[in-house]
Amino acid sequence: MSQSSSNQIDQKVLVLDFGAQYGQLIARRVRDLHVYSELVPCDITAEELREKSPSALILSGGPASVYAEDAPSIDPAIFELGLPVLGLCYGHQIMTVTLGGEVAHSEVGEYGAAALERDRESALLNATPLEQTVWMSHRDAVSRAPEGFTVTAKTSVCPVAAMEDASRKFYSTQFHPEVQHTEHGQQILSNFLFDICGLEPNWTMENIVEEKVAEIRKTVGEDRVILALSGGVDSSVVAALGARAIGRQMTCVFINHGLLRKGEPEQVESVFTQQFDVDFIHVHAEDRYAALLDGVTDPEEKRRIIGTQFWNEFFAVATELEQDGRPVKYLAQGTIYPDIIESGARKTGGKASTIKSHHNLIPFPEGVHFDLIEPLDHFFKDEVRALGLALGLPEHIVHRQPFPGPGLAIRIIGAVSPEKLEILKEADAIVREELDAYNQRLFEQTGERNSEHAVWQYFAVLPDIKSVGVMGDERTYARPIILRAVESTDAMTADWAKLPYDVLARVSSRIVAEVPGVNRVAYDITSKPPATIEWE
Ligand code: XMP
């Protein structure tokens, strides 16, 4: 398992998570300022915190009222640890009641933009205007600051919008400096981290790479590591890191199920044989998958077959490798921070047992055992991308869009066949070429890779029907292609992309002209929900 024992991680800010909508965002913003930060559950004790030796604490917001029956509280001894503390929203209120101040129910809540007024010096609000726009989301409000605190700012409905006890380095705000709508939020966080806590901005990609490389070397020693490399962002970044750290002690197993997009297997092979020095095994399992999937129409059954066969193939390679008498001790995985959070670790207080159950989803066969190395388990997706770029991975891997494990099999409705796969690969390649170009134009215009209108995921779907058309003087009876293109941030919800007509027209005319067997293109204009992004 990865360990957090290095210099950069020694300087860290822990965010006590009171169930905030913005909890992860706080850690994100701190990291944007090049200081390592992660969430811990709000019921952590002072003793547990001391063991983690943080440099500072941030108390997040949360949906509860401090007076609600099941409202989360905080171990009061945490305020005796001698650490700087920044309380935000609920964190501001819990700090108030724990340290002897008062929070009152108020008739009018405050939601959205608010005008903050400050009439005195404050280390926290330093270098921000006396009047500024901040983002609020609360009903209760602090009515009396605890002893030792000075009130530094207010709004028209919130008498204690910011307060501080500079001698103990306790600061808090009712508003959310972490959200973008708070005009000077980053300045405020930066004041806290650098001026108040005296931290150094040394959580940079160069340091992270160095640190991760050292960590992997230390964990692995002389042992052997295996990685299931899919060609996706996360496993590719692990492969690149592993290459730098332990070179050919690591074997990357790329299982080609024949369901990847056009050109992808060749790209993965070329990057990991020519650019990185790892032991790369390309398993050609296309025929075995084709035989297993022959005639299978049920989407869940397809998924099950593909997933099970994947591990069969993988463990067969692992067993084969060990024939030389050198056991494979570690399995490297591209688990990232949101995977751990989403697996429910937070709900049970971040205990290791739940984190493990996430990994145990892998059906290890009887008698097989690997220790896990997960060098990305502290990173958000865009940090993983930045790490990939710092390691020299090509853009087409680092900015690859999400692609389902079962691949094109779940974009062919009904049974998969070589003929249908060929049609879908060709059509999909055109969709990607045209929409990559469209995104690139937007990127050049706005300078932002994820600008408002950028398309997040786009692909072709092949339904199990034929329709009549006319090409030249000939009647055709051929397949349609469905274009799916969505805007999203996390795939939980999505909207269909409002693509310009000329882009749609080009995609359509190119597919019909260039892909034999297709005579029609339709555009899926359904959001998620009620539809899903994929068709199966
Ligand atoms: P849906 O179709 O559920 O997809 O709206 C949400 C996101 O997840 C991807 N997806 C998958 N990824 N294995 C994966 O690794 C799968 O079985 C799978 N199904 C959907 C999908 O591409 C989208 O980004």
XYZ file of C-alpha atoms and ligand atoms in Angstrom:
560
model
C 0.000 0.000 0.000
C 1.164 3.533 -0.561
C 2.533 5.329 2.430
C 2.495 9.003 3.241
C 5.871 9.268 4.804
C 7.717 11.787 2.715
C 8.746 15.377 3.159
C 6.108 17.058 1.062
C 3.281 15.095 2.584
C 4.642 15.905 6.044
C 3.452 19.404 5.383
C -0.250 18.887 5.078
C -3.561 20.512 5.801
C -6.322 18.248 6.990
C -9.913 19.184 6.220
C -12.377 17.896 8.809
C -15.370 16.906 6.773
C -18.689 17.804 8.362
C -20.584 16.512 5.336
C -20.034 19.538 3.166
C -21.077 19.813 -0.380
C -17.760 21.631 -0.813
C -15.476 19.411 1.310
C -13.448 17.999 -1.540
C -13.318 21.420 -3.113
C -11.549 22.846 -0.061
C -8.814 20.200 -0.343
C -8.638 20.979 -4.068
C -8.178 24.707 -3.557
C -5.446 24.141 -0.982
C -3.662 21.834 -3.403
C -4.040 24.428 -6.143
C -1.926 26.603 -3.872
C 0.696 23.809 -3.799
C 0.074 22.574 -0.282
C -0.974 18.971 0.208
C -4.459 18.557 1.669
C -6.905 15.748 2.280
C -10.239 15.122 3.996
C -10.632 13.349 7.307
C -13.942 12.476 8.974
C -15.254 15.079 11.420
C -15.452 12.596 14.304
C -11.690 12.116 14.315
C -10.257 12.503 17.819
C -7.503 14.895 18.841
C -5.248 11.901 19.445
C -5.875 10.448 15.980
C -5.210 13.852 14.493
C -1.950 14.229 16.383
C -0.762 10.928 14.910
C -1.297 12.303 11.419
C 0.840 15.330 12.320
C -0.907 17.941 10.202
C 0.387 21.488 9.816
C -3.051 23.080 10.017
C -6.739 22.218 10.103
C -9.723 23.434 8.148
C -13.232 22.717 9.414
C -15.569 22.332 6.456
C -19.131 23.398 6.032
C -21.998 20.957 6.433
C -25.695 20.774 5.901
C -26.681 20.563 9.585
C -27.653 23.160 12.147
C -25.342 22.975 15.175
C -28.452 22.571 17.322
C -29.980 19.699 15.329
C -30.236 16.445 17.271
C -27.799 14.512 15.116
C -25.554 17.498 14.344
C -21.897 16.453 14.085
C -19.704 17.815 16.851
C -15.954 18.106 17.206
C -13.572 16.748 19.857
C -12.890 19.941 21.894
C -9.329 18.717 22.591
C -8.574 19.406 18.916
C -8.436 23.093 19.821
C -5.713 22.280 22.370
C -3.316 20.776 19.812
C -1.664 24.121 19.148
C -2.534 23.947 15.417
C -3.828 26.826 13.320
C -7.529 26.266 12.545
C -9.727 27.767 9.850
C -13.470 27.187 10.261
C -15.767 27.629 7.257
C -19.568 27.922 7.402
C -20.631 25.028 9.654
C -16.979 24.908 10.756
C -17.291 28.562 11.813
C -20.368 27.745 13.864
C -19.047 24.554 15.453
C -15.906 26.433 16.440
C -18.073 29.111 17.994
C -20.184 26.795 20.145
C -17.242 24.584 21.119
C -15.181 27.547 22.285
C -18.018 29.188 24.243
C -19.678 31.579 21.780
C -23.275 31.481 20.568
C -25.069 30.565 17.370
C -28.637 31.780 16.886
C -31.386 30.576 14.605
C -32.156 33.344 12.203
C -35.376 34.038 10.377
C -33.694 34.927 7.129
C -31.024 32.688 5.762
C -28.384 33.937 3.394
C -27.880 32.022 0.161
C -25.680 33.046 -2.739
C -23.691 36.216 -3.257
C -23.457 38.596 -0.286
C -21.643 41.877 0.311
C -19.001 41.471 2.996
C -17.850 44.541 4.932
C -14.678 44.747 6.945
C -13.575 47.725 9.022
C -10.297 46.530 10.500
C -7.006 44.774 9.811
C -7.158 41.006 9.574
C -4.360 38.615 8.671
C -6.933 36.324 7.069
C -8.561 39.007 4.935
C -5.327 40.836 4.211
C -4.854 42.141 0.637
C -8.590 41.925 -0.074
C -10.899 44.975 -0.377
C -12.861 46.325 2.600
C -16.015 45.562 0.641
C -16.159 42.374 -1.395
C -18.523 39.736 -2.711
C -18.565 36.413 -0.903
C -20.649 33.251 -1.248
C -22.968 32.330 1.584
C -25.144 29.328 2.255
C -26.568 29.274 5.791
C -29.581 29.805 7.964
C -28.181 29.871 11.542
C -25.589 32.538 12.286
C -23.016 33.264 14.961
C -24.540 35.838 17.341
C -21.665 36.089 19.815
C -18.024 35.268 19.128
C -16.187 33.190 21.764
C -13.921 34.902 24.247
C -10.602 35.966 22.804
C -12.033 36.452 19.285
C -12.350 39.685 17.351
C -15.124 40.069 14.789
C -13.477 41.206 11.569
C -16.322 41.323 9.025
C -20.104 41.293 8.691
C -22.860 41.346 6.091
C -26.291 42.948 6.334
C -27.813 39.773 7.838
C -24.764 38.164 9.411
C -23.196 40.068 12.304
C -20.195 37.731 12.620
C -19.232 36.870 9.040
C -15.550 36.512 9.965
C -13.755 36.325 13.291
C -10.294 35.548 14.571
C -8.198 34.872 17.614
C -4.784 35.693 16.222
C -2.942 34.622 19.400
C -4.193 31.018 19.042
C -4.254 31.208 15.199
C -7.984 30.439 15.079
C -9.820 31.996 12.144
C -13.264 31.430 10.735
C -15.723 32.714 8.182
C -19.408 32.178 7.643
C -18.837 32.417 3.896
C -17.124 29.909 1.603
C -13.719 31.127 0.386
C -13.290 27.848 -1.541
C -16.028 28.523 -4.103
C -15.261 30.573 -7.145
C -18.084 33.027 -6.499
C -16.179 34.340 -3.489
C -14.190 36.960 -5.349
C -11.025 36.857 -3.230
C -11.378 33.322 -1.909
C -7.981 32.101 -3.127
C -6.279 35.136 -1.575
C -7.962 34.369 1.735
C -6.881 30.724 1.656
C -3.408 31.776 0.643
C -3.243 34.226 3.584
C -4.151 31.378 5.901
C -1.663 28.874 4.488
C 1.361 31.068 3.971
C 1.112 34.136 6.205
C -0.682 32.584 9.158
C 0.542 28.968 9.102
C 3.918 29.747 7.512
C 3.687 26.851 5.030
C 5.762 26.536 1.846
C 4.096 26.016 -1.546
C 6.086 22.874 -2.329
C 3.394 20.439 -3.454
C 4.433 20.737 -7.112
C 4.364 18.147 -9.851
C 8.164 17.853 -9.876
C 8.245 17.202 -6.133
C 5.314 14.833 -6.354
C 6.979 12.761 -9.065
C 10.195 12.582 -7.046
C 8.337 11.681 -3.918
C 6.182 9.003 -5.530
C 9.178 7.459 -7.242
C 11.031 7.271 -3.914
C 7.961 5.847 -2.219
C 7.443 3.110 -4.833
C 11.149 2.144 -4.674
C 11.022 1.937 -0.897
C 7.856 -0.174 -0.824
C 8.813 -2.525 -3.629
C 12.489 -3.061 -2.881
C 13.725 -5.853 -5.135
C 10.288 -7.397 -5.602
C 8.271 -7.823 -8.741
C 5.170 -5.812 -9.669
C 2.365 -6.447 -12.152
C -0.055 -3.873 -13.576
C -3.192 -4.302 -15.655
C -2.674 -1.537 -18.190
C -5.861 -0.529 -19.998
C -4.491 2.487 -21.823
C -6.793 4.716 -19.752
C -5.410 7.741 -17.937
C -5.040 6.253 -14.454
C -3.356 2.963 -15.282
C -1.116 4.702 -17.831
C 0.092 7.194 -15.234
C 0.829 4.339 -12.816
C 2.765 2.610 -15.596
C 4.774 5.758 -16.321
C 5.524 6.282 -12.629
C 6.470 2.650 -12.206
C 8.741 2.867 -15.243
C 10.580 5.770 -13.663
C 10.763 4.111 -10.234
C 11.469 0.454 -10.874
C 11.746 -0.010 -14.657
C 11.623 -3.642 -15.665
C 10.782 -4.889 -12.196
C 7.274 -4.017 -13.328
C 5.325 -5.944 -15.953
C 2.475 -4.100 -17.654
C -0.137 -6.482 -18.961
C -2.285 -5.062 -21.735
C -5.213 -7.327 -22.470
C -6.543 -6.637 -25.916
C -10.156 -7.802 -25.973
C -10.673 -6.469 -29.469
C -13.268 -4.012 -28.178
C -11.069 -0.935 -28.054
C -11.376 1.988 -30.393
C -9.632 2.193 -33.735
C -5.877 2.634 -33.355
C -5.869 2.380 -29.567
C -4.053 -0.923 -29.018
C -1.302 0.216 -31.381
C -0.957 3.536 -29.530
C -0.730 1.895 -26.107
C 1.859 -0.578 -27.363
C 3.959 2.101 -28.970
C 3.981 4.376 -25.889
C 4.908 1.604 -23.481
C 7.458 -0.142 -25.644
C 9.173 2.848 -27.208
C 8.828 5.670 -24.723
C 8.893 3.924 -21.356
C 11.208 1.193 -20.192
C 8.856 -1.377 -18.723
C 8.214 -5.012 -19.384
C 5.153 -4.790 -21.661
C 3.013 -7.793 -22.554
C 0.353 -7.436 -25.239
C -2.145 -10.252 -24.758
C -4.038 -10.855 -28.000
C -7.307 -12.148 -26.593
C -9.505 -10.851 -29.414
C -10.555 -14.291 -30.678
C -11.286 -15.666 -27.225
C -13.535 -12.684 -26.458
C -15.261 -12.923 -29.841
C -16.078 -16.586 -29.183
C -17.376 -15.878 -25.678
C -19.545 -12.991 -26.841
C -20.929 -14.724 -29.908
C -24.720 -14.408 -29.910
C -24.891 -12.739 -26.469
C -27.409 -9.892 -26.478
C -28.058 -9.064 -22.834
C -25.998 -6.016 -21.729
C -25.335 -7.296 -18.221
C -24.335 -10.682 -19.553
C -21.864 -8.990 -21.932
C -20.377 -7.043 -19.047
C -20.089 -10.151 -16.906
C -18.373 -12.172 -19.627
C -15.936 -9.388 -20.434
C -15.066 -8.681 -16.787
C -14.603 -12.328 -15.846
C -12.494 -13.089 -18.898
C -10.337 -10.049 -18.180
C -9.206 -11.476 -14.852
C -8.850 -14.972 -16.326
C -6.470 -13.552 -18.901
C -4.656 -11.434 -16.343
C -4.078 -14.193 -13.810
C -2.975 -16.551 -16.562
C -0.209 -14.075 -17.430
C 0.749 -13.648 -13.765
C 1.016 -17.423 -13.326
C 3.036 -17.739 -16.509
C 5.422 -14.990 -15.376
C 6.117 -16.776 -12.120
C 7.289 -19.878 -13.968
C 10.794 -18.411 -13.841
C 10.754 -18.829 -10.052
C 10.459 -15.135 -9.181
C 7.121 -14.473 -7.503
C 5.045 -11.421 -8.329
C 4.523 -9.717 -4.998
C 2.657 -6.543 -5.893
C -0.331 -5.551 -7.992
C -0.188 -1.877 -8.971
C -3.525 -0.162 -9.472
C -4.683 3.209 -10.711
C -7.140 3.813 -7.875
C -7.603 7.564 -7.453
C -8.842 9.626 -4.511
C -12.477 9.971 -5.649
C -12.663 6.159 -6.101
C -11.866 5.779 -2.428
C -14.280 8.460 -1.335
C -17.037 7.080 -3.571
C -16.512 3.568 -2.276
C -18.065 4.725 0.987
C -14.929 5.200 3.070
C -16.285 8.491 4.311
C -19.565 7.147 5.525
C -17.867 4.830 7.978
C -15.318 7.343 9.046
C -12.633 6.598 6.503
C -11.654 3.308 8.112
C -9.293 1.085 6.177
C -11.776 -1.775 6.141
C -14.104 -0.010 3.728
C -11.241 1.139 1.582
C -10.220 -2.484 1.255
C -13.663 -3.684 0.291
C -13.421 -1.439 -2.734
C -10.285 -3.243 -3.855
C -11.685 -6.607 -3.013
C -14.091 -6.181 -5.888
C -11.341 -7.878 -7.856
C -12.144 -11.572 -7.766
C -8.732 -12.980 -6.863
C -8.783 -16.709 -7.610
C -8.133 -19.206 -4.857
C -4.525 -19.149 -3.696
C -3.648 -15.924 -5.507
C -2.383 -13.087 -3.388
C -0.898 -9.739 -4.235
C -0.142 -6.762 -2.075
C -1.534 -3.603 -3.604
C 0.378 -0.495 -4.573
C -1.814 2.461 -5.367
C 0.397 5.464 -5.977
C -2.505 7.671 -7.131
C -4.799 7.109 -4.195
C -4.317 10.677 -2.935
C -4.948 12.426 -6.256
C -7.881 14.018 -8.002
C -8.378 13.287 -11.693
C -6.916 16.521 -12.993
C -3.882 16.096 -10.749
C -3.425 12.631 -12.235
C -3.458 14.231 -15.688
C -0.891 16.837 -14.621
C 1.262 14.062 -13.195
C 0.978 12.185 -16.490
C 2.149 15.232 -18.424
C 5.038 15.765 -15.984
C 6.076 12.162 -16.611
C 6.039 12.732 -20.368
C 2.908 10.806 -21.323
C 1.432 12.001 -24.613
C -1.613 14.295 -24.647
C -3.802 11.672 -26.321
C -3.453 9.465 -23.251
C -3.497 12.194 -20.615
C -6.633 13.863 -21.994
C -8.343 10.665 -23.023
C -12.081 10.746 -22.441
C -13.757 8.171 -20.206
C -14.142 4.818 -21.925
C -16.039 1.887 -20.421
C -14.140 -1.252 -19.439
C -16.397 -3.445 -21.632
C -15.476 -1.171 -24.529
C -17.355 -1.139 -27.793
C -19.332 -4.248 -26.814
C -21.781 -2.060 -24.914
C -22.052 0.381 -27.814
C -23.185 -2.359 -30.177
C -26.793 -3.013 -29.279
C -27.533 -6.722 -29.453
C -24.986 -9.353 -30.383
C -21.420 -8.316 -31.158
C -19.962 -9.501 -34.454
C -16.715 -8.749 -36.312
C -18.691 -6.957 -39.050
C -20.495 -4.699 -36.562
C -17.271 -3.992 -34.688
C -15.609 -2.905 -37.896
C -18.484 -0.515 -38.726
C -18.526 0.951 -35.228
C -14.750 1.438 -35.070
C -14.727 3.324 -38.357
C -17.731 5.506 -37.468
C -16.372 6.192 -33.993
C -13.011 7.246 -35.420
C -14.786 9.888 -37.514
C -16.810 11.109 -34.521
C -13.628 11.460 -32.488
C -11.703 13.165 -35.259
C -14.407 15.773 -35.836
C -15.223 16.431 -32.184
C -11.565 16.432 -31.100
C -11.105 19.187 -33.681
C -14.177 21.033 -32.399
C -12.888 20.869 -28.792
C -9.466 21.982 -29.946
C -10.986 25.050 -31.662
C -12.811 25.918 -28.437
C -9.598 25.426 -26.470
C -7.752 27.792 -28.789
C -10.526 30.394 -28.489
C -10.982 30.239 -24.716
C -7.642 28.933 -23.425
C -9.607 26.482 -21.263
C -9.592 22.795 -21.915
C -12.943 22.321 -20.211
C -14.678 25.439 -21.418
C -18.415 25.678 -21.019
C -19.248 24.268 -24.443
C -16.492 21.685 -24.661
C -17.855 18.220 -25.275
C -16.963 15.897 -22.442
C -17.579 12.496 -23.958
C -18.472 11.573 -27.524
C -18.827 8.363 -29.403
C -20.830 6.362 -31.909
C -23.426 3.718 -31.094
C -24.574 0.971 -33.452
C -28.202 -0.059 -32.927
C -29.553 -3.416 -33.977
C -31.738 -2.212 -36.856
C -31.529 -1.371 -40.536
C -33.343 1.291 -42.498
C -33.965 2.221 -46.108
C -31.941 4.860 -47.893
C -30.909 5.905 -51.343
C -27.326 6.335 -52.513
C -26.667 7.310 -56.105
C -29.563 5.643 -57.905
C -29.522 2.677 -55.631
C -31.895 1.817 -52.826
C -29.963 0.825 -49.720
C -30.995 -1.160 -46.698
C -28.254 -0.549 -44.164
C -27.380 0.362 -40.607
C -27.767 3.686 -38.843
C -25.153 5.163 -36.514
C -26.230 7.099 -33.448
C -24.047 9.974 -32.364
C -23.823 10.489 -28.605
C -22.072 13.641 -27.355
C -22.521 14.995 -23.850
C -21.453 17.779 -21.552
C -20.764 16.680 -18.010
C -18.274 17.065 -15.192
C -18.530 13.776 -13.350
C -20.762 11.483 -15.462
C -23.386 11.468 -12.695
C -25.517 13.826 -14.722
C -25.034 14.902 -18.314
C -26.665 17.014 -20.963
C -26.564 16.400 -24.672
C -24.089 18.729 -26.340
C -25.558 21.632 -28.313
C -23.193 21.089 -31.205
C -23.181 23.598 -34.058
C -25.110 22.385 -37.112
C -22.039 22.483 -39.331
C -20.218 20.085 -36.998
C -23.222 17.739 -36.945
C -23.490 17.951 -40.728
C -19.831 17.049 -41.227
C -20.015 14.087 -38.878
C -23.112 12.812 -40.620
C -21.933 13.223 -44.186
C -18.503 11.783 -43.486
C -19.870 8.684 -41.738
C -22.326 7.908 -44.499
C -19.738 8.532 -47.215
C -16.792 6.792 -45.562
C -18.205 3.845 -43.620
C -19.536 1.003 -45.781
C -22.778 -0.439 -44.454
C -24.091 2.819 -42.946
C -26.768 4.936 -44.625
C -28.084 7.168 -41.833
C -26.909 9.116 -38.767
C -29.119 10.126 -35.838
C -28.221 12.373 -32.884
C -29.216 11.339 -29.365
C -30.712 14.415 -27.695
C -31.472 12.956 -24.275
C -29.929 14.117 -21.037
C -28.916 11.919 -18.102
C -31.226 11.388 -16.304
C -33.555 10.086 -17.675
C -31.191 8.336 -20.116
C -27.671 7.131 -19.307
C -24.623 8.248 -21.247
C -23.957 4.815 -22.693
C -26.723 2.900 -24.467
C -26.216 -0.347 -22.593
P -23.645 5.816 -17.863
O -23.917 5.092 -19.133
O -23.913 4.980 -16.640
O -22.075 6.104 -17.860
O -24.326 7.147 -17.796
C -21.422 6.950 -16.959
C -19.944 6.959 -17.290
O -19.353 5.701 -16.971
C -18.824 5.089 -18.137
N -19.223 3.681 -18.075
C -18.418 2.671 -17.704
N -17.132 2.658 -17.343
N -17.241 0.318 -17.053
C -16.541 1.479 -17.014
O -15.347 1.456 -16.707
C -18.542 0.234 -17.412
O -19.142 -0.836 -17.440
C -19.154 1.494 -17.746
N -20.404 1.805 -18.125
C -20.421 3.158 -18.314
C -19.452 5.813 -19.309
O -18.631 5.779 -20.472
C -19.648 7.195 -18.760
O -18.480 7.977 -18.854
